PDB file of C-alpha atoms in Angstrom:
ATOM      1  CA  ASP A   5      79.180 107.239 -14.544  1.00  0.00           C
ATOM      2  CA  ALA A   6      76.221 107.894 -16.822  1.00  0.00           C
ATOM      3  CA  LYS A   7      75.191 105.302 -19.373  1.00  0.00           C
ATOM      4  CA  THR A   8      75.479 106.184 -23.060  1.00  0.00           C
ATOM      5  CA  THR A   9      73.443 105.062 -26.052  1.00  0.00           C
ATOM      6  CA  GLN A  10      74.844 104.973 -29.578  1.00  0.00           C
ATOM      7  CA  PRO A  11      73.538 103.597 -32.878  1.00  0.00           C
ATOM      8  CA  THR A  12      75.001 100.219 -33.709  1.00  0.00           C
ATOM      9  CA  SER A  13      76.266 101.203 -37.149  1.00  0.00           C
ATOM     10  CA  MET A  14      76.477 104.061 -39.643  1.00  0.00           C
ATOM     11  CA  ASP A  15      77.753 104.576 -43.165  1.00  0.00           C
ATOM     12  CA  CYS A  16      79.389 107.664 -44.605  1.00  0.00           C
ATOM     13  CA  ALA A  17      80.642 108.568 -48.070  1.00  0.00           C
ATOM     14  CA  GLU A  18      84.335 109.323 -48.369  1.00  0.00           C
ATOM     15  CA  GLY A  19      85.005 113.073 -48.247  1.00  0.00           C
ATOM     16  CA  ARG A  20      81.707 113.853 -46.553  1.00  0.00           C
ATOM     17  CA  ALA A  21      81.212 114.746 -42.916  1.00  0.00           C
ATOM     18  CA  ALA A  22      80.478 111.885 -40.543  1.00  0.00           C
ATOM     19  CA  ASN A  23      78.147 112.804 -37.684  1.00  0.00           C
ATOM     20  CA  LEU A  24      78.054 110.267 -34.877  1.00  0.00           C
ATOM     21  CA  PRO A  25      75.397 110.805 -32.194  1.00  0.00           C
ATOM     22  CA  CYS A  26      75.522 109.803 -28.554  1.00  0.00           C
ATOM     23  CA  ASN A  27      72.775 109.990 -25.982  1.00  0.00           C
ATOM     24  CA  HIS A  28      73.738 110.493 -22.335  1.00  0.00           C
ATOM     25  CA  SER A  29      70.495 111.698 -20.827  1.00  0.00           C
ATOM     26  CA  THR A  30      71.515 110.875 -17.233  1.00  0.00           C
ATOM     27  CA  ILE A  31      74.779 112.804 -17.363  1.00  0.00           C
ATOM     28  CA  SER A  32      75.622 114.795 -14.263  1.00  0.00           C
ATOM     29  CA  GLY A  33      77.248 118.178 -14.032  1.00  0.00           C
ATOM     30  CA  ASN A  34      80.658 116.737 -13.154  1.00  0.00           C
ATOM     31  CA  GLU A  35      80.883 114.345 -16.081  1.00  0.00           C
ATOM     32  CA  TYR A  36      82.975 114.874 -19.189  1.00  0.00           C
ATOM     33  CA  VAL A  37      82.056 113.346 -22.536  1.00  0.00           C
ATOM     34  CA  TYR A  38      84.919 111.395 -24.107  1.00  0.00           C
ATOM     35  CA  TRP A  39      85.171 109.885 -27.570  1.00  0.00           C
ATOM     36  CA  TYR A  40      87.515 107.079 -28.556  1.00  0.00           C
ATOM     37  CA  ARG A  41      87.760 104.977 -31.664  1.00  0.00           C
ATOM     38  CA  GLN A  42      89.068 101.506 -32.331  1.00  0.00           C
ATOM     39  CA  ILE A  43      90.358 100.619 -35.739  1.00  0.00           C
ATOM     40  CA  HIS A  44      90.127  96.913 -36.448  1.00  0.00           C
ATOM     41  CA  SER A  45      92.106  94.812 -33.942  1.00  0.00           C
ATOM     42  CA  GLN A  46      94.021  97.797 -32.558  1.00  0.00           C
ATOM     43  CA  GLY A  47      93.842  99.397 -29.128  1.00  0.00           C
ATOM     44  CA  PRO A  48      91.311 102.231 -28.739  1.00  0.00           C
ATOM     45  CA  GLN A  49      92.542 105.715 -29.598  1.00  0.00           C
ATOM     46  CA  TYR A  50      91.511 108.949 -27.901  1.00  0.00           C
ATOM     47  CA  ILE A  51      89.759 111.451 -30.155  1.00  0.00           C
ATOM     48  CA  ILE A  52      88.330 114.331 -28.160  1.00  0.00           C
ATOM     49  CA  HIS A  53      86.495 115.246 -24.969  1.00  0.00           C
ATOM     50  CA  GLY A  54      84.418 118.087 -23.555  1.00  0.00           C
ATOM     51  CA  LEU A  55      82.360 119.214 -20.606  1.00  0.00           C
ATOM     52  CA  LYS A  56      79.764 121.638 -21.928  1.00  0.00           C
ATOM     53  CA  ASN A  57      81.364 123.772 -24.609  1.00  0.00           C
ATOM     54  CA  ASN A  58      81.891 122.601 -28.150  1.00  0.00           C
ATOM     55  CA  GLU A  59      85.412 121.416 -28.801  1.00  0.00           C
ATOM     56  CA  THR A  60      87.562 121.014 -31.901  1.00  0.00           C
ATOM     57  CA  ASN A  61      90.959 119.486 -32.486  1.00  0.00           C
ATOM     58  CA  GLU A  62      92.892 118.213 -35.470  1.00  0.00           C
ATOM     59  CA  MET A  63      90.878 115.013 -35.584  1.00  0.00           C
ATOM     60  CA  ALA A  64      87.281 116.005 -34.954  1.00  0.00           C
ATOM     61  CA  SER A  65      84.713 118.359 -33.477  1.00  0.00           C
ATOM     62  CA  LEU A  66      82.485 117.640 -30.524  1.00  0.00           C
ATOM     63  CA  ILE A  67      79.087 119.298 -30.260  1.00  0.00           C
ATOM     64  CA  ILE A  68      77.363 119.005 -26.872  1.00  0.00           C
ATOM     65  CA  THR A  69      73.735 120.099 -26.563  1.00  0.00           C
ATOM     66  CA  GLU A  70      72.907 122.868 -24.142  1.00  0.00           C
ATOM     67  CA  ASP A  71      71.208 120.462 -21.737  1.00  0.00           C
ATOM     68  CA  ARG A  72      74.213 118.117 -22.091  1.00  0.00           C
ATOM     69  CA  LYS A  73      71.960 115.121 -22.628  1.00  0.00           C
ATOM     70  CA  SER A  74      73.431 114.304 -26.014  1.00  0.00           C
ATOM     71  CA  SER A  75      76.471 114.997 -28.145  1.00  0.00           C
ATOM     72  CA  THR A  76      77.668 114.549 -31.705  1.00  0.00           C
ATOM     73  CA  LEU A  77      81.131 113.700 -32.894  1.00  0.00           C
ATOM     74  CA  ILE A  78      81.884 115.213 -36.281  1.00  0.00           C
ATOM     75  CA  LEU A  79      84.619 113.988 -38.602  1.00  0.00           C
ATOM     76  CA  PRO A  80      84.593 116.822 -41.138  1.00  0.00           C
ATOM     77  CA  HIS A  81      86.005 115.000 -44.163  1.00  0.00           C
ATOM     78  CA  ALA A  82      85.813 111.270 -43.582  1.00  0.00           C
ATOM     79  CA  THR A  83      88.406 109.038 -45.210  1.00  0.00           C
ATOM     80  CA  LEU A  84      88.515 105.277 -45.629  1.00  0.00           C
ATOM     81  CA  ARG A  85      90.960 105.160 -42.717  1.00  0.00           C
ATOM     82  CA  ASP A  86      88.250 106.540 -40.430  1.00  0.00           C
ATOM     83  CA  THR A  87      86.371 103.238 -40.677  1.00  0.00           C
ATOM     84  CA  ALA A  88      86.317 102.094 -37.053  1.00  0.00           C
ATOM     85  CA  VAL A  89      84.194 101.536 -33.970  1.00  0.00           C
ATOM     86  CA  TYR A  90      83.544 104.817 -32.170  1.00  0.00           C
ATOM     87  CA  TYR A  91      82.923 104.832 -28.441  1.00  0.00           C
ATOM     88  CA  CYS A  92      81.230 107.591 -26.485  1.00  0.00           C
ATOM     89  CA  ILE A  93      81.777 107.462 -22.723  1.00  0.00           C
ATOM     90  CA  VAL A  94      81.208 109.811 -19.826  1.00  0.00           C
ATOM     91  CA  ARG A  95      83.627 110.259 -16.964  1.00  0.00           C
ATOM     92  CA  ASP A  96      83.141 112.002 -13.650  1.00  0.00           C
ATOM     93  CA  LEU A  97      85.547 114.717 -12.519  1.00  0.00           C
ATOM     94  CA  ASN A  98      85.949 112.859  -9.260  1.00  0.00           C
ATOM     95  CA  THR A  99      85.383 109.458 -10.728  1.00  0.00           C
ATOM     96  CA  ASN A 100      86.127 106.132  -9.294  1.00  0.00           C
ATOM     97  CA  ALA A 101      88.483 104.758 -11.926  1.00  0.00           C
ATOM     98  CA  GLY A 102      86.701 101.425 -11.654  1.00  0.00           C
ATOM     99  CA  LYS A 103      83.641 102.801 -13.389  1.00  0.00           C
ATOM    100  CA  SER A 104      85.242 102.982 -16.821  1.00  0.00           C
ATOM    101  CA  THR A 105      82.698 101.524 -19.239  1.00  0.00           C
ATOM    102  CA  PHE A 106      83.038 101.611 -23.015  1.00  0.00           C
ATOM    103  CA  GLY A 107      79.868  99.913 -24.205  1.00  0.00           C
ATOM    104  CA  ASP A 108      79.470  98.538 -27.733  1.00  0.00           C
ATOM    105  CA  GLY A 109      80.008 101.761 -29.703  1.00  0.00           C
ATOM    106  CA  THR A 110      79.036 102.704 -33.274  1.00  0.00           C
ATOM    107  CA  THR A 111      80.644 100.958 -36.206  1.00  0.00           C
ATOM    108  CA  LEU A 112      81.320 103.638 -38.819  1.00  0.00           C
ATOM    109  CA  THR A 113      81.963 102.437 -42.345  1.00  0.00           C
ATOM    110  CA  VAL A 114      83.353 105.014 -44.774  1.00  0.00           C
ATOM    111  CA  LYS A 115      82.596 104.034 -48.348  1.00  0.00           C
ATOM    112  CA  PRO A 116      84.363 105.180 -51.532  1.00  0.00           C
TER     113      PRO A 116
ATOM    114  CA  ASN B  15     108.440 107.393 -26.273  1.00  0.00           C
ATOM    115  CA  ALA B  16     106.976 103.910 -26.704  1.00  0.00           C
ATOM    116  CA  GLY B  17     103.697 104.717 -24.927  1.00  0.00           C
ATOM    117  CA  VAL B  18     101.952 101.578 -23.695  1.00  0.00           C
ATOM    118  CA  THR B  19     103.395  98.206 -24.640  1.00  0.00           C
ATOM    119  CA  GLN B  20     102.033  94.731 -23.976  1.00  0.00           C
ATOM    120  CA  THR B  21     103.768  91.370 -23.839  1.00  0.00           C
ATOM    121  CA  PRO B  22     103.071  88.881 -25.389  1.00  0.00           C
ATOM    122  CA  LYS B  23     101.059  89.783 -28.496  1.00  0.00           C
ATOM    123  CA  PHE B  24      99.580  86.296 -28.894  1.00  0.00           C
ATOM    124  CA  ARG B  25      99.275  83.280 -26.649  1.00  0.00           C
ATOM    125  CA  VAL B  26      97.534  79.914 -26.721  1.00  0.00           C
ATOM    126  CA  LEU B  27      96.942  78.134 -23.413  1.00  0.00           C
ATOM    127  CA  LYS B  28      95.403  74.864 -22.391  1.00  0.00           C
ATOM    128  CA  THR B  29      92.661  74.822 -19.780  1.00  0.00           C
ATOM    129  CA  GLY B  30      94.176  74.997 -16.319  1.00  0.00           C
ATOM    130  CA  GLN B  31      97.474  76.550 -17.347  1.00  0.00           C
ATOM    131  CA  SER B  32      98.637  79.819 -15.880  1.00  0.00           C
ATOM    132  CA  MET B  33     100.225  82.867 -17.436  1.00  0.00           C
ATOM    133  CA  THR B  34     101.057  86.506 -16.830  1.00  0.00           C
ATOM    134  CA  LEU B  35     100.449  89.383 -19.199  1.00  0.00           C
ATOM    135  CA  LEU B  36     102.786  92.341 -18.875  1.00  0.00           C
ATOM    136  CA  CYS B  37     101.864  95.958 -19.507  1.00  0.00           C
ATOM    137  CA  ALA B  38     104.468  98.711 -19.454  1.00  0.00           C
ATOM    138  CA  GLN B  39     104.116 102.478 -19.899  1.00  0.00           C
ATOM    139  CA  ASP B  40     106.789 105.147 -20.144  1.00  0.00           C
ATOM    140  CA  MET B  41     104.570 108.209 -19.653  1.00  0.00           C
ATOM    141  CA  ASN B  42     104.855 108.320 -15.853  1.00  0.00           C
ATOM    142  CA  HIS B  43     101.111 107.743 -15.563  1.00  0.00           C
ATOM    143  CA  GLU B  44      99.603 107.029 -12.162  1.00  0.00           C
ATOM    144  CA  TYR B  45      96.596 105.054 -13.368  1.00  0.00           C
ATOM    145  CA  MET B  46      96.673 101.767 -15.209  1.00  0.00           C
ATOM    146  CA  TYR B  47      93.871  99.510 -16.394  1.00  0.00           C
ATOM    147  CA  TRP B  48      93.288  96.031 -17.766  1.00  0.00           C
ATOM    148  CA  TYR B  49      90.323  95.437 -20.109  1.00  0.00           C
ATOM    149  CA  ARG B  50      89.064  92.450 -22.010  1.00  0.00           C
ATOM    150  CA  GLN B  51      87.238  92.592 -25.313  1.00  0.00           C
ATOM    151  CA  ASP B  52      85.221  89.673 -26.596  1.00  0.00           C
ATOM    152  CA  PRO B  53      84.320  89.422 -30.308  1.00  0.00           C
ATOM    153  CA  GLY B  54      81.862  92.107 -31.418  1.00  0.00           C
ATOM    154  CA  MET B  55      81.656  93.661 -27.976  1.00  0.00           C
ATOM    155  CA  GLY B  56      82.964  96.687 -26.169  1.00  0.00           C
ATOM    156  CA  LEU B  57      85.685  96.749 -23.552  1.00  0.00           C
ATOM    157  CA  ARG B  58      85.061  95.562 -20.017  1.00  0.00           C
ATOM    158  CA  LEU B  59      87.268  96.611 -17.123  1.00  0.00           C
ATOM    159  CA  ILE B  60      88.933  93.739 -15.268  1.00  0.00           C
ATOM    160  CA  HIS B  61      91.188  95.432 -12.718  1.00  0.00           C
ATOM    161  CA  TYR B  62      92.807  98.803 -12.350  1.00  0.00           C
ATOM    162  CA  SER B  63      95.441 100.573 -10.286  1.00  0.00           C
ATOM    163  CA  VAL B  64      95.517 104.123  -8.992  1.00  0.00           C
ATOM    164  CA  GLY B  65      99.213 104.071  -8.190  1.00  0.00           C
ATOM    165  CA  GLU B  66     102.251 101.949  -7.413  1.00  0.00           C
ATOM    166  CA  GLY B  67     101.425  99.215  -4.926  1.00  0.00           C
ATOM    167  CA  THR B  68      97.648  99.559  -5.316  1.00  0.00           C
ATOM    168  CA  THR B  69      95.106  97.493  -7.221  1.00  0.00           C
ATOM    169  CA  ALA B  70      91.325  97.341  -7.332  1.00  0.00           C
ATOM    170  CA  LYS B  71      88.593  95.282  -8.957  1.00  0.00           C
ATOM    171  CA  GLY B  72      86.745  96.433 -12.023  1.00  0.00           C
ATOM    172  CA  GLU B  73      83.638  95.112 -13.691  1.00  0.00           C
ATOM    173  CA  VAL B  74      84.759  91.513 -14.410  1.00  0.00           C
ATOM    174  CA  PRO B  75      87.603  90.606 -11.978  1.00  0.00           C
ATOM    175  CA  ASP B  76      86.867  86.918 -11.348  1.00  0.00           C
ATOM    176  CA  GLY B  77      89.596  84.524 -12.470  1.00  0.00           C
ATOM    177  CA  TYR B  78      92.248  87.249 -12.697  1.00  0.00           C
ATOM    178  CA  ASN B  79      94.822  88.756 -10.367  1.00  0.00           C
ATOM    179  CA  VAL B  80      96.985  91.836 -10.826  1.00  0.00           C
ATOM    180  CA  SER B  81     100.048  93.457  -9.343  1.00  0.00           C
ATOM    181  CA  ARG B  82     101.615  96.923  -9.626  1.00  0.00           C
ATOM    182  CA  LEU B  83     105.024  96.608  -7.971  1.00  0.00           C
ATOM    183  CA  LYS B  84     106.527  99.336 -10.134  1.00  0.00           C
ATOM    184  CA  LYS B  85     104.774 102.467 -11.353  1.00  0.00           C
ATOM    185  CA  GLN B  86     105.501 101.711 -14.984  1.00  0.00           C
ATOM    186  CA  ASN B  87     104.333  98.075 -14.965  1.00  0.00           C
ATOM    187  CA  PHE B  88     100.948  96.440 -14.459  1.00  0.00           C
ATOM    188  CA  LEU B  89     100.737  92.654 -14.559  1.00  0.00           C
ATOM    189  CA  LEU B  90      97.623  90.583 -15.210  1.00  0.00           C
ATOM    190  CA  GLY B  91      97.677  86.970 -14.090  1.00  0.00           C
ATOM    191  CA  LEU B  92      95.515  84.010 -14.946  1.00  0.00           C
ATOM    192  CA  GLU B  93      96.092  81.296 -12.342  1.00  0.00           C
ATOM    193  CA  SER B  94      94.004  78.572 -13.999  1.00  0.00           C
ATOM    194  CA  ALA B  95      92.925  79.530 -17.497  1.00  0.00           C
ATOM    195  CA  ALA B  96      89.441  78.654 -18.733  1.00  0.00           C
ATOM    196  CA  PRO B  97      88.002  78.750 -22.275  1.00  0.00           C
ATOM    197  CA  SER B  98      85.744  81.633 -21.163  1.00  0.00           C
ATOM    198  CA  GLN B  99      88.889  83.732 -20.796  1.00  0.00           C
ATOM    199  CA  THR B 100      89.592  83.558 -24.511  1.00  0.00           C
ATOM    200  CA  SER B 101      89.611  87.216 -25.445  1.00  0.00           C
ATOM    201  CA  VAL B 102      91.715  90.178 -26.476  1.00  0.00           C
ATOM    202  CA  TYR B 103      93.244  91.920 -23.482  1.00  0.00           C
ATOM    203  CA  PHE B 104      94.038  95.616 -23.587  1.00  0.00           C
ATOM    204  CA  CYS B 105      96.074  97.582 -21.115  1.00  0.00           C
ATOM    205  CA  ALA B 106      95.680 101.338 -20.730  1.00  0.00           C
ATOM    206  CA  SER B 107      97.146 104.115 -18.645  1.00  0.00           C
ATOM    207  CA  SER B 108      96.187 107.672 -17.756  1.00  0.00           C
ATOM    208  CA  TYR B 109      97.751 110.565 -15.911  1.00  0.00           C
ATOM    209  CA  GLU B 110      94.846 110.814 -13.523  1.00  0.00           C
ATOM    210  CA  THR B 111      91.201 109.861 -13.362  1.00  0.00           C
ATOM    211  CA  GLY B 112      88.381 112.279 -13.850  1.00  0.00           C
ATOM    212  CA  GLY B 113      88.517 115.543 -15.725  1.00  0.00           C
ATOM    213  CA  ILE B 114      90.848 116.778 -18.372  1.00  0.00           C
ATOM    214  CA  GLN B 115      93.751 114.463 -17.573  1.00  0.00           C
ATOM    215  CA  ASP B 116      91.671 111.326 -17.774  1.00  0.00           C
ATOM    216  CA  THR B 117      92.605 110.459 -21.359  1.00  0.00           C
ATOM    217  CA  GLN B 118      93.470 106.791 -21.535  1.00  0.00           C
ATOM    218  CA  TYR B 119      96.283 105.537 -23.742  1.00  0.00           C
ATOM    219  CA  PHE B 120      95.932 101.959 -24.880  1.00  0.00           C
ATOM    220  CA  GLY B 121      98.392  99.245 -25.747  1.00  0.00           C
ATOM    221  CA  PRO B 122      98.128  97.109 -28.917  1.00  0.00           C
ATOM    222  CA  GLY B 123      96.458  94.182 -27.151  1.00  0.00           C
ATOM    223  CA  THR B 124      97.212  90.558 -26.336  1.00  0.00           C
ATOM    224  CA  ARG B 125      95.197  87.897 -28.134  1.00  0.00           C
ATOM    225  CA  LEU B 126      94.692  84.945 -25.808  1.00  0.00           C
ATOM    226  CA  THR B 127      93.121  81.647 -26.758  1.00  0.00           C
ATOM    227  CA  VAL B 128      92.357  79.021 -24.118  1.00  0.00           C
ATOM    228  CA  LEU B 129      91.719  75.546 -25.486  1.00  0.00           C
TER     229      LEU B 129
END
């Protein structure tokens, strides 16, 4: 699976959009981009995933660049409860399950 | 639907003691995973299973053993605990691996301290 690079930390004002970037420049054509988040001390929670088209669900939007080398997770109206560590990972369609790597993620702090 | 549950939630061991962590899922998922998370770090895969009766090593398997005798359960064993195994352990499951069904569902974690 491709390696991802994320900023260590970001701040966002409550009510504003939070845009979390992820670089995955070595991504292959078979790899999906997945986003999870981990609220303090809890188990990670799935947010969204995509292959090459932009995706939206009730939690967030995922924007993947045309060359698929980077993506952005968008929380449209961040709340204090969105303060968490956000992980971007890539997973192969035919992946070996043993290659699941979460990395260190981005710590998002939503401020009042 | 309880999802993924883990037992126990907390445990303190002395060096050299053994213990087993239990993970259970009620979603009929084929794949199950054990991760560890050290303070301020991301998750690292210890062992995983692609189905009942199968297990395989992940990124950091040394010092741990696993078993998947029933589809819904995945056990993680520490035969002789060491202080370096102090961590939070998360179990996860997924319907399949790769593609759109690869979403992993995580348990609440087990906080283990080895003195």
